[in-house]
CSV table of N, CA and C in Angstrom, one decimal:
chain,number,residue,atom,x,y,z
A,1,UNK,N,137.0,179.1,93.7
A,1,UNK,CA,136.3,177.8,93.8
A,1,UNK,C,134.9,178.1,94.2
A,2,UNK,N,133.9,177.4,93.6
A,2,UNK,CA,132.5,177.6,94.0
A,2,UNK,C,132.2,176.9,95.3
A,3,UNK,N,131.1,177.3,95.9
A,3,UNK,CA,130.7,176.7,97.2
A,3,UNK,C,130.5,175.2,97.0
A,4,UNK,N,129.9,174.8,95.9
A,4,UNK,CA,129.6,173.4,95.6
A,4,UNK,C,130.9,172.6,95.4
A,5,UNK,N,131.9,173.2,94.7
A,5,UNK,CA,133.2,172.5,94.5
A,5,UNK,C,133.9,172.4,95.9
A,6,UNK,N,133.8,173.4,96.7
A,6,UNK,CA,134.4,173.4,98.0
A,6,UNK,C,133.8,172.3,98.9
A,7,UNK,N,132.4,172.2,98.9
A,7,UNK,CA,131.7,171.2,99.6
A,7,UNK,C,132.1,169.8,99.1
A,8,UNK,N,132.2,169.6,97.8
A,8,UNK,CA,132.5,168.3,97.3
A,8,UNK,C,133.9,167.9,97.7
A,9,UNK,N,134.9,168.8,97.6
A,9,UNK,CA,136.3,168.6,98.0
A,9,UNK,C,136.3,168.2,99.5
A,10,UNK,N,135.6,168.9,100.3
A,10,UNK,CA,135.6,168.7,101.7
A,10,UNK,C,135.0,167.3,102.0
A,11,UNK,N,134.0,166.9,101.3
A,11,UNK,CA,133.4,165.6,101.5
A,11,UNK,C,134.3,164.5,101.1
A,12,UNK,N,135.0,164.7,100.0
A,12,UNK,CA,136.0,163.7,99.5
A,12,UNK,C,137.1,163.5,100.5
A,13,UNK,N,137.6,164.7,101.0
A,13,UNK,CA,138.7,164.6,102.0
A,13,UNK,C,138.3,163.9,103.3
A,14,UNK,N,137.0,164.1,103.7
A,14,UNK,CA,136.5,163.4,104.9
A,14,UNK,C,136.5,161.9,104.7
A,15,UNK,N,136.1,161.5,103.5
A,15,UNK,CA,136.0,160.1,103.2
A,15,UNK,C,137.4,159.5,103.2
A,16,UNK,N,138.4,160.2,102.6
A,16,UNK,CA,139.8,159.7,102.6
A,16,UNK,C,140.3,159.6,104.0
A,17,UNK,N,140.1,160.6,104.8
A,17,UNK,CA,140.6,160.6,106.2
A,17,UNK,C,140.0,159.5,107.0
A,18,UNK,N,138.7,159.3,106.9
A,18,UNK,CA,138.0,158.2,107.6
A,18,UNK,C,138.5,156.9,107.2
A,19,UNK,N,138.8,156.7,105.9
A,19,UNK,CA,139.3,155.4,105.4
A,19,UNK,C,140.7,155.2,105.9
A,20,UNK,N,141.5,156.2,105.9
A,20,UNK,CA,142.9,156.1,106.3
A,20,UNK,C,143.1,155.9,107.8
A,21,UNK,N,142.2,156.5,108.6
A,21,UNK,CA,142.2,156.4,110.0
A,21,UNK,C,141.5,155.2,110.6
A,22,UNK,N,140.9,154.4,109.7
A,22,UNK,CA,140.1,153.2,110.2
A,22,UNK,C,141.0,152.3,111.0
A,23,UNK,N,140.6,151.9,112.2
A,23,UNK,CA,141.5,151.0,112.9
A,23,UNK,C,141.6,149.6,112.3
A,24,UNK,N,142.7,149.0,112.5
A,24,UNK,CA,142.9,147.6,112.0
A,24,UNK,C,142.4,146.6,113.0
A,25,UNK,N,142.7,145.4,112.7
A,25,UNK,CA,142.4,144.3,113.7
A,25,UNK,C,143.0,144.5,115.0
A,26,UNK,N,142.4,144.1,116.1
A,26,UNK,CA,142.9,144.3,117.4
A,26,UNK,C,144.3,143.7,117.5
A,27,UNK,N,145.2,144.5,118.0
A,27,UNK,CA,146.6,144.0,118.2
A,27,UNK,C,147.5,144.3,117.0
A,28,UNK,N,146.9,144.7,115.8
A,28,UNK,CA,147.7,144.9,114.7
A,28,UNK,C,148.4,146.3,114.8
A,29,UNK,N,149.7,146.3,114.5
A,29,UNK,CA,150.4,147.6,114.6
A,29,UNK,C,150.2,148.3,113.3
A,30,UNK,N,150.5,149.7,113.3
A,30,UNK,CA,150.3,150.4,112.1
A,30,UNK,C,151.1,149.9,110.8
A,31,UNK,N,152.3,149.4,111.0
A,31,UNK,CA,153.0,148.9,109.9
A,31,UNK,C,152.3,147.7,109.3
A,32,UNK,N,151.7,146.8,110.2
A,32,UNK,CA,151.0,145.7,109.7
A,32,UNK,C,149.8,146.1,108.9
A,33,UNK,N,149.1,147.2,109.4
A,33,UNK,CA,147.9,147.6,108.7
A,33,UNK,C,148.3,148.3,107.4
A,34,UNK,N,149.4,149.0,107.3
A,34,UNK,CA,149.8,149.7,106.1
A,34,UNK,C,150.4,148.7,105.1
A,35,UNK,N,151.1,147.7,105.6
A,35,UNK,CA,151.8,146.7,104.7
A,35,UNK,C,151.0,145.5,104.5
A,36,UNK,N,149.9,145.3,105.2
A,36,UNK,CA,149.2,144.0,105.1
A,36,UNK,C,149.9,143.0,106.0
A,37,UNK,N,149.4,141.8,105.9
A,37,UNK,CA,150.0,140.7,106.6
A,37,UNK,C,151.5,140.4,106.1
A,38,UNK,N,152.2,139.7,106.9
A,38,UNK,CA,153.6,139.4,106.5
A,38,UNK,C,153.5,138.6,105.2
A,39,UNK,N,154.5,138.8,104.4
A,39,UNK,CA,154.5,138.1,103.1
A,39,UNK,C,154.5,136.6,103.2
A,40,UNK,N,154.0,135.9,102.2
A,40,UNK,CA,153.9,134.5,102.2
A,40,UNK,C,155.3,133.9,102.1
A,41,UNK,N,155.5,132.7,102.7
A,41,UNK,CA,156.8,132.0,102.7
A,41,UNK,C,157.3,131.9,101.2
A,42,UNK,N,158.6,132.1,101.1
A,42,UNK,CA,159.3,132.1,99.8
A,42,UNK,C,159.1,133.3,99.0
A,43,UNK,N,158.5,134.3,99.6
A,43,UNK,CA,158.3,135.6,98.8
A,43,UNK,C,159.3,136.7,99.1
A,44,UNK,N,160.4,136.3,99.7
A,44,UNK,CA,161.4,137.4,100.0
A,44,UNK,C,161.0,138.2,101.2
A,45,UNK,N,161.6,139.4,101.3
A,45,UNK,CA,161.3,140.2,102.5
A,45,UNK,C,160.5,141.5,102.0
A,46,UNK,N,159.6,141.9,102.9
A,46,UNK,CA,158.9,143.1,102.7
A,46,UNK,C,159.6,144.1,103.7
A,47,UNK,N,160.2,145.1,103.2
A,47,UNK,CA,160.9,146.1,104.1
A,47,UNK,C,160.1,147.4,104.2
A,48,UNK,N,160.0,147.9,105.4
A,48,UNK,CA,159.3,149.2,105.5
A,48,UNK,C,160.1,150.2,106.4
A,49,UNK,N,160.0,151.4,106.1
A,49,UNK,CA,160.6,152.5,106.9
A,49,UNK,C,159.4,153.5,107.2
A,50,UNK,N,159.3,153.9,108.4
A,50,UNK,CA,158.2,154.8,108.8
A,50,UNK,C,158.7,155.9,109.7
A,51,UNK,N,158.1,157.1,109.6
A,51,UNK,CA,158.4,158.2,110.5
A,51,UNK,C,157.8,158.1,111.8
A,52,UNK,N,158.1,159.1,112.7
A,52,UNK,CA,157.6,159.1,114.0
A,52,UNK,C,156.0,159.0,114.0
A,53,UNK,N,155.5,158.2,114.8
A,53,UNK,CA,154.0,158.0,114.9
A,53,UNK,C,153.4,157.7,113.6
A,54,UNK,N,154.1,157.0,112.8
A,54,UNK,CA,153.7,156.6,111.4
A,54,UNK,C,153.2,157.7,110.6
A,55,UNK,N,153.8,158.9,110.8
A,55,UNK,CA,153.4,160.1,110.0
A,55,UNK,C,153.6,159.9,108.5
A,56,UNK,N,154.5,159.0,108.1
A,56,UNK,CA,154.7,158.5,106.8
A,56,UNK,C,155.2,157.1,106.8
A,57,UNK,N,155.1,156.4,105.7
A,57,UNK,CA,155.6,155.0,105.6
A,57,UNK,C,155.9,154.7,104.1
A,58,UNK,N,156.9,154.0,103.9
A,58,UNK,CA,157.2,153.5,102.6
A,58,UNK,C,157.7,152.1,102.7
A,59,UNK,N,157.5,151.3,101.7
A,59,UNK,CA,157.9,149.9,101.7
A,59,UNK,C,158.3,149.4,100.3
A,60,UNK,N,159.0,148.3,100.3
A,60,UNK,CA,159.5,147.7,99.1
A,60,UNK,C,159.7,146.2,99.4
A,61,UNK,N,159.5,145.4,98.4
A,61,UNK,CA,159.8,143.9,98.5
A,61,UNK,C,161.2,143.7,97.9
A,62,UNK,N,161.9,142.8,98.6
A,62,UNK,CA,163.3,142.4,98.2
A,62,UNK,C,163.3,140.9,98.1
A,63,UNK,N,163.8,140.4,96.9
A,63,UNK,CA,164.0,139.0,96.7
A,63,UNK,C,165.5,138.8,96.5
A,64,UNK,N,166.1,137.8,97.2
A,64,UNK,CA,167.5,137.6,97.1
A,64,UNK,C,167.8,136.3,96.3
A,65,UNK,N,166.9,135.4,96.2
A,65,UNK,CA,167.1,134.1,95.6
A,65,UNK,C,166.1,133.9,94.4
A,66,UNK,N,166.5,133.4,93.3
A,66,UNK,CA,167.8,132.9,93.0
A,66,UNK,C,168.9,134.0,92.8
A,67,UNK,N,168.4,135.2,92.4
A,67,UNK,CA,169.3,136.4,92.2
A,67,UNK,C,168.6,137.6,92.8
A,68,UNK,N,169.4,138.6,93.2
A,68,UNK,CA,168.7,139.8,93.8
A,68,UNK,C,167.8,140.4,92.8
A,69,UNK,N,166.5,140.7,93.2
A,69,UNK,CA,165.5,141.2,92.3
A,69,UNK,C,164.4,141.9,93.1
A,70,UNK,N,163.5,142.5,92.4
A,70,UNK,CA,162.4,143.2,93.1
A,70,UNK,C,162.6,144.7,92.8
A,71,UNK,N,161.7,145.4,93.3
A,71,UNK,CA,161.7,146.9,93.1
A,71,UNK,C,162.7,147.6,94.0
A,72,UNK,N,163.4,146.9,94.9
A,72,UNK,CA,164.4,147.6,95.7
A,72,UNK,C,165.5,148.2,94.8
A,73,UNK,N,165.8,149.6,95.0
A,73,UNK,CA,166.7,150.2,94.1
A,73,UNK,C,168.2,149.7,94.2
A,74,UNK,N,168.5,149.1,95.3
A,74,UNK,CA,169.8,148.6,95.6
A,74,UNK,C,169.8,147.1,96.0
A,75,UNK,N,169.0,146.4,95.2
A,75,UNK,CA,168.7,145.0,95.6
A,75,UNK,C,170.0,144.2,95.7
A,76,UNK,N,171.0,144.3,94.8
A,76,UNK,CA,172.2,143.5,94.9
A,76,UNK,C,173.0,143.8,96.2
A,77,UNK,N,173.1,145.1,96.5
A,77,UNK,CA,173.8,145.5,97.7
A,77,UNK,C,173.1,145.1,99.0
A,78,UNK,N,171.7,145.2,98.9
A,78,UNK,CA,170.9,144.8,100.1
A,78,UNK,C,171.0,143.3,100.4
A,79,UNK,N,171.0,142.5,99.3
A,79,UNK,CA,171.1,141.1,99.5
A,79,UNK,C,172.5,140.7,99.9
A,80,UNK,N,173.5,141.4,99.5
A,80,UNK,CA,174.9,141.2,99.9
A,80,UNK,C,175.1,141.5,101.4
A,81,UNK,N,174.4,142.6,101.9
A,81,UNK,CA,174.4,142.9,103.3
A,81,UNK,C,173.8,141.8,104.1
A,82,UNK,N,172.6,141.3,103.6
A,82,UNK,CA,172.0,140.2,104.3
A,82,UNK,C,172.8,139.0,104.4
A,83,UNK,N,173.5,138.7,103.3
A,83,UNK,CA,174.3,137.5,103.2
A,83,UNK,C,175.5,137.6,104.1
A,84,UNK,N,176.1,138.8,104.2
A,84,UNK,CA,177.2,139.1,105.1
A,84,UNK,C,176.8,138.9,106.6
A,85,UNK,N,175.6,139.3,106.9
A,85,UNK,CA,175.1,139.1,108.2
A,85,UNK,C,174.4,137.8,108.5
A,86,UNK,N,174.5,136.9,107.5
A,86,UNK,CA,173.8,135.6,107.6
A,86,UNK,C,172.4,135.7,107.9
A,87,UNK,N,171.7,136.7,107.4
A,87,UNK,CA,170.3,136.9,107.7
A,87,UNK,C,169.9,137.5,109.0
A,88,UNK,N,170.9,137.7,109.9
A,88,UNK,CA,170.7,138.3,111.2
A,88,UNK,C,170.8,139.8,111.1
A,89,UNK,N,169.6,140.5,111.0
A,89,UNK,CA,169.6,141.9,110.8
A,89,UNK,C,170.3,142.7,111.9
A,90,UNK,N,170.4,142.1,113.1
A,90,UNK,CA,171.1,142.8,114.2
A,90,UNK,C,172.6,142.7,114.0
A,91,UNK,N,173.1,142.0,113.0
A,91,UNK,CA,174.5,141.9,112.7
A,91,UNK,C,174.9,142.5,111.4
A,92,UNK,N,174.1,143.4,110.9
A,92,UNK,CA,174.4,144.1,109.6
A,92,UNK,C,175.7,144.9,109.9
A,93,UNK,N,176.5,145.0,108.9
A,93,UNK,CA,177.8,145.8,109.0
A,93,UNK,C,177.5,147.3,109.0
A,94,UNK,N,178.0,148.0,110.0
A,94,UNK,CA,177.8,149.5,110.1
A,94,UNK,C,178.7,150.2,109.1
A,95,UNK,N,178.2,151.3,108.6
A,95,UNK,CA,179.1,152.1,107.8
A,95,UNK,C,179.3,153.4,108.6
A,96,UNK,N,180.4,153.5,109.2
A,96,UNK,CA,180.7,154.7,110.0
A,96,UNK,C,180.8,156.0,109.2
A,97,UNK,N,180.0,157.0,109.6
A,97,UNK,CA,180.1,158.3,109.1
A,97,UNK,C,179.4,159.2,110.1
A,98,UNK,N,179.7,160.5,110.1
A,98,UNK,CA,179.1,161.4,111.1
A,98,UNK,C,177.6,161.6,110.8
A,99,UNK,N,176.8,161.7,111.8
A,99,UNK,CA,175.4,162.1,111.7
A,99,UNK,C,175.1,163.2,112.7
A,100,UNK,N,174.1,164.0,112.4
A,100,UNK,CA,173.7,165.0,113.3
A,100,UNK,C,173.0,164.4,114.5
A,101,UNK,N,172.8,165.1,115.6
A,101,UNK,CA,172.2,164.6,116.8
A,101,UNK,C,170.7,165.0,116.8
A,102,UNK,N,170.2,165.5,115.6
A,102,UNK,CA,168.8,165.8,115.5
A,102,UNK,C,167.9,164.6,115.7
A,103,UNK,N,166.9,164.7,116.6
A,103,UNK,CA,166.0,163.6,116.9
A,103,UNK,C,164.8,163.7,116.0
A,104,UNK,N,164.8,162.8,115.1
A,104,UNK,CA,163.7,162.6,114.1
A,104,UNK,C,163.5,161.1,113.9
A,105,UNK,N,162.9,160.4,114.8
A,105,UNK,CA,162.9,158.9,114.8
A,105,UNK,C,162.3,158.3,113.6
A,106,UNK,N,162.9,157.2,113.2
A,106,UNK,CA,162.4,156.4,112.1
A,106,UNK,C,162.4,154.9,112.6
A,107,UNK,N,161.4,154.2,112.1
A,107,UNK,CA,161.3,152.8,112.5
A,107,UNK,C,161.3,151.9,111.2
A,108,UNK,N,162.0,150.8,111.3
A,108,UNK,CA,162.1,149.9,110.2
A,108,UNK,C,161.6,148.5,110.5
A,109,UNK,N,161.2,147.8,109.5
A,109,UNK,CA,160.7,146.4,109.7
A,109,UNK,C,161.1,145.6,108.5
A,110,UNK,N,161.5,144.4,108.7
A,110,UNK,CA,161.7,143.4,107.7
A,110,UNK,C,160.9,142.2,108.0
A,111,UNK,N,160.0,141.8,107.1
A,111,UNK,CA,159.1,140.7,107.4
A,111,UNK,C,159.0,139.8,106.1
A,112,UNK,N,159.1,138.5,106.4
A,112,UNK,CA,159.0,137.5,105.3
A,112,UNK,C,159.9,136.4,105.5
A,113,UNK,N,160.7,136.0,104.5
A,113,UNK,CA,161.5,134.9,104.5
A,113,UNK,C,162.9,135.1,103.9
A,114,UNK,N,163.9,134.7,104.5
A,114,UNK,CA,165.3,134.8,103.9
A,114,UNK,C,165.9,133.4,104.0
A,115,UNK,N,166.3,132.8,102.9
A,115,UNK,CA,166.9,131.5,102.8
A,115,UNK,C,166.2,130.4,103.7
A,116,UNK,N,164.9,130.4,103.6
A,116,UNK,CA,164.1,129.4,104.2
A,116,UNK,C,163.7,129.7,105.7
A,117,UNK,N,164.3,130.8,106.2
A,117,UNK,CA,164.0,131.2,107.6
A,117,UNK,C,163.0,132.4,107.7
A,118,UNK,N,162.0,132.2,108.6
A,118,UNK,CA,161.1,133.3,108.8
A,118,UNK,C,161.8,134.5,109.4
A,119,UNK,N,161.4,135.7,109.0
A,119,UNK,CA,162.0,136.9,109.5
A,119,UNK,C,160.9,137.8,109.9
A,120,UNK,N,161.0,138.4,111.1
A,120,UNK,CA,160.1,139.5,111.5
A,120,UNK,C,160.9,140.3,112.4
A,121,UNK,N,161.6,141.3,111.9
A,121,UNK,CA,162.5,142.1,112.6
A,121,UNK,C,162.1,143.6,112.6
A,122,UNK,N,162.2,144.2,113.7
A,122,UNK,CA,161.8,145.7,113.8
A,122,UNK,C,162.9,146.4,114.7
A,123,UNK,N,163.1,147.6,114.3
A,123,UNK,CA,164.0,148.5,115.1
A,123,UNK,C,163.7,149.9,114.9
A,124,UNK,N,164.0,150.8,115.8
A,124,UNK,CA,163.9,152.2,115.7
A,124,UNK,C,165.2,152.9,115.8
A,125,UNK,N,165.4,154.0,115.1
A,125,UNK,CA,166.6,154.7,115.1
A,125,UNK,C,166.3,156.2,115.4
A,126,UNK,N,167.3,156.9,115.9
A,126,UNK,CA,167.1,158.4,116.3
A,126,UNK,C,166.8,159.3,115.1
A,127,UNK,N,167.4,158.9,113.9
A,127,UNK,CA,167.1,159.7,112.7
A,127,UNK,C,167.5,158.8,111.5
A,128,UNK,N,167.2,159.3,110.3
A,128,UNK,CA,167.5,158.5,109.1
A,128,UNK,C,169.0,158.3,108.9
A,129,UNK,N,169.8,159.2,109.3
A,129,UNK,CA,171.3,159.0,109.1
A,129,UNK,C,171.8,157.8,110.0
A,130,UNK,N,171.3,157.8,111.2
A,130,UNK,CA,171.7,156.6,112.1
A,130,UNK,C,171.2,155.3,111.5
A,131,UNK,N,170.0,155.3,111.0
A,131,UNK,CA,169.4,154.1,110.3
A,131,UNK,C,170.4,153.7,109.1
A,132,UNK,N,170.7,154.6,108.3
A,132,UNK,CA,171.5,154.3,107.1
A,132,UNK,C,172.9,153.8,107.5
A,133,UNK,N,173.5,154.4,108.6
A,133,UNK,CA,174.9,153.9,109.0
A,133,UNK,C,174.8,152.5,109.6
A,134,UNK,N,173.7,152.2,110.2
A,134,UNK,CA,173.5,150.9,110.9
A,134,UNK,C,173.1,149.8,109.9
A,135,UNK,N,172.4,150.1,108.9
A,135,UNK,CA,171.8,149.1,108.1
A,135,UNK,C,172.3,149.1,106.6
A,136,UNK,N,173.0,150.1,106.2
A,136,UNK,CA,173.6,150.2,104.9
A,136,UNK,C,172.5,150.2,103.8
A,137,UNK,N,172.7,149.4,102.8
A,137,UNK,CA,171.8,149.5,101.6
A,137,UNK,C,170.4,148.8,101.8
A,138,UNK,N,170.3,148.1,102.9
A,138,UNK,CA,169.1,147.3,103.1
A,138,UNK,C,167.8,148.2,103.1
A,139,UNK,N,167.9,149.3,103.8
A,139,UNK,CA,166.7,150.2,103.9
A,139,UNK,C,166.9,151.5,103.1
A,140,UNK,N,167.7,151.5,102.1
A,140,UNK,CA,167.9,152.6,101.2
A,140,UNK,C,166.9,152.5,100.0
A,141,UNK,N,165.7,153.0,100.2
A,141,UNK,CA,164.7,153.0,99.2
A,141,UNK,C,163.8,154.2,99.4
């Protein structure tokens, strides 16, 4: 690679890093900055999963009414889990299975609206397996 190409690549990387590291509004958490503001009423739930210290983040929108839809890969099962818990994410049915004790924390958030009720729920788990056993299909994306 030529010196000019190396300098151009380095400048481009610096711009990307500066943009990605730009602080959000005072008091906004990294999930808020990455996902934007909470979804508008009636727009379903925006679900996010992030690694320790927001080293990575992914999100997907889930609509349950009138029928399960959206880009969630298991929308039907995720909506069924929400229905079973009556929208209370702390009451999702656990799926018992063994998990390692490896500590690799993940944090999740559900923000938006479910059956006319505002939702803004967050929780952290010791690893992805513990998350999956506790929340089932809801955060499987």
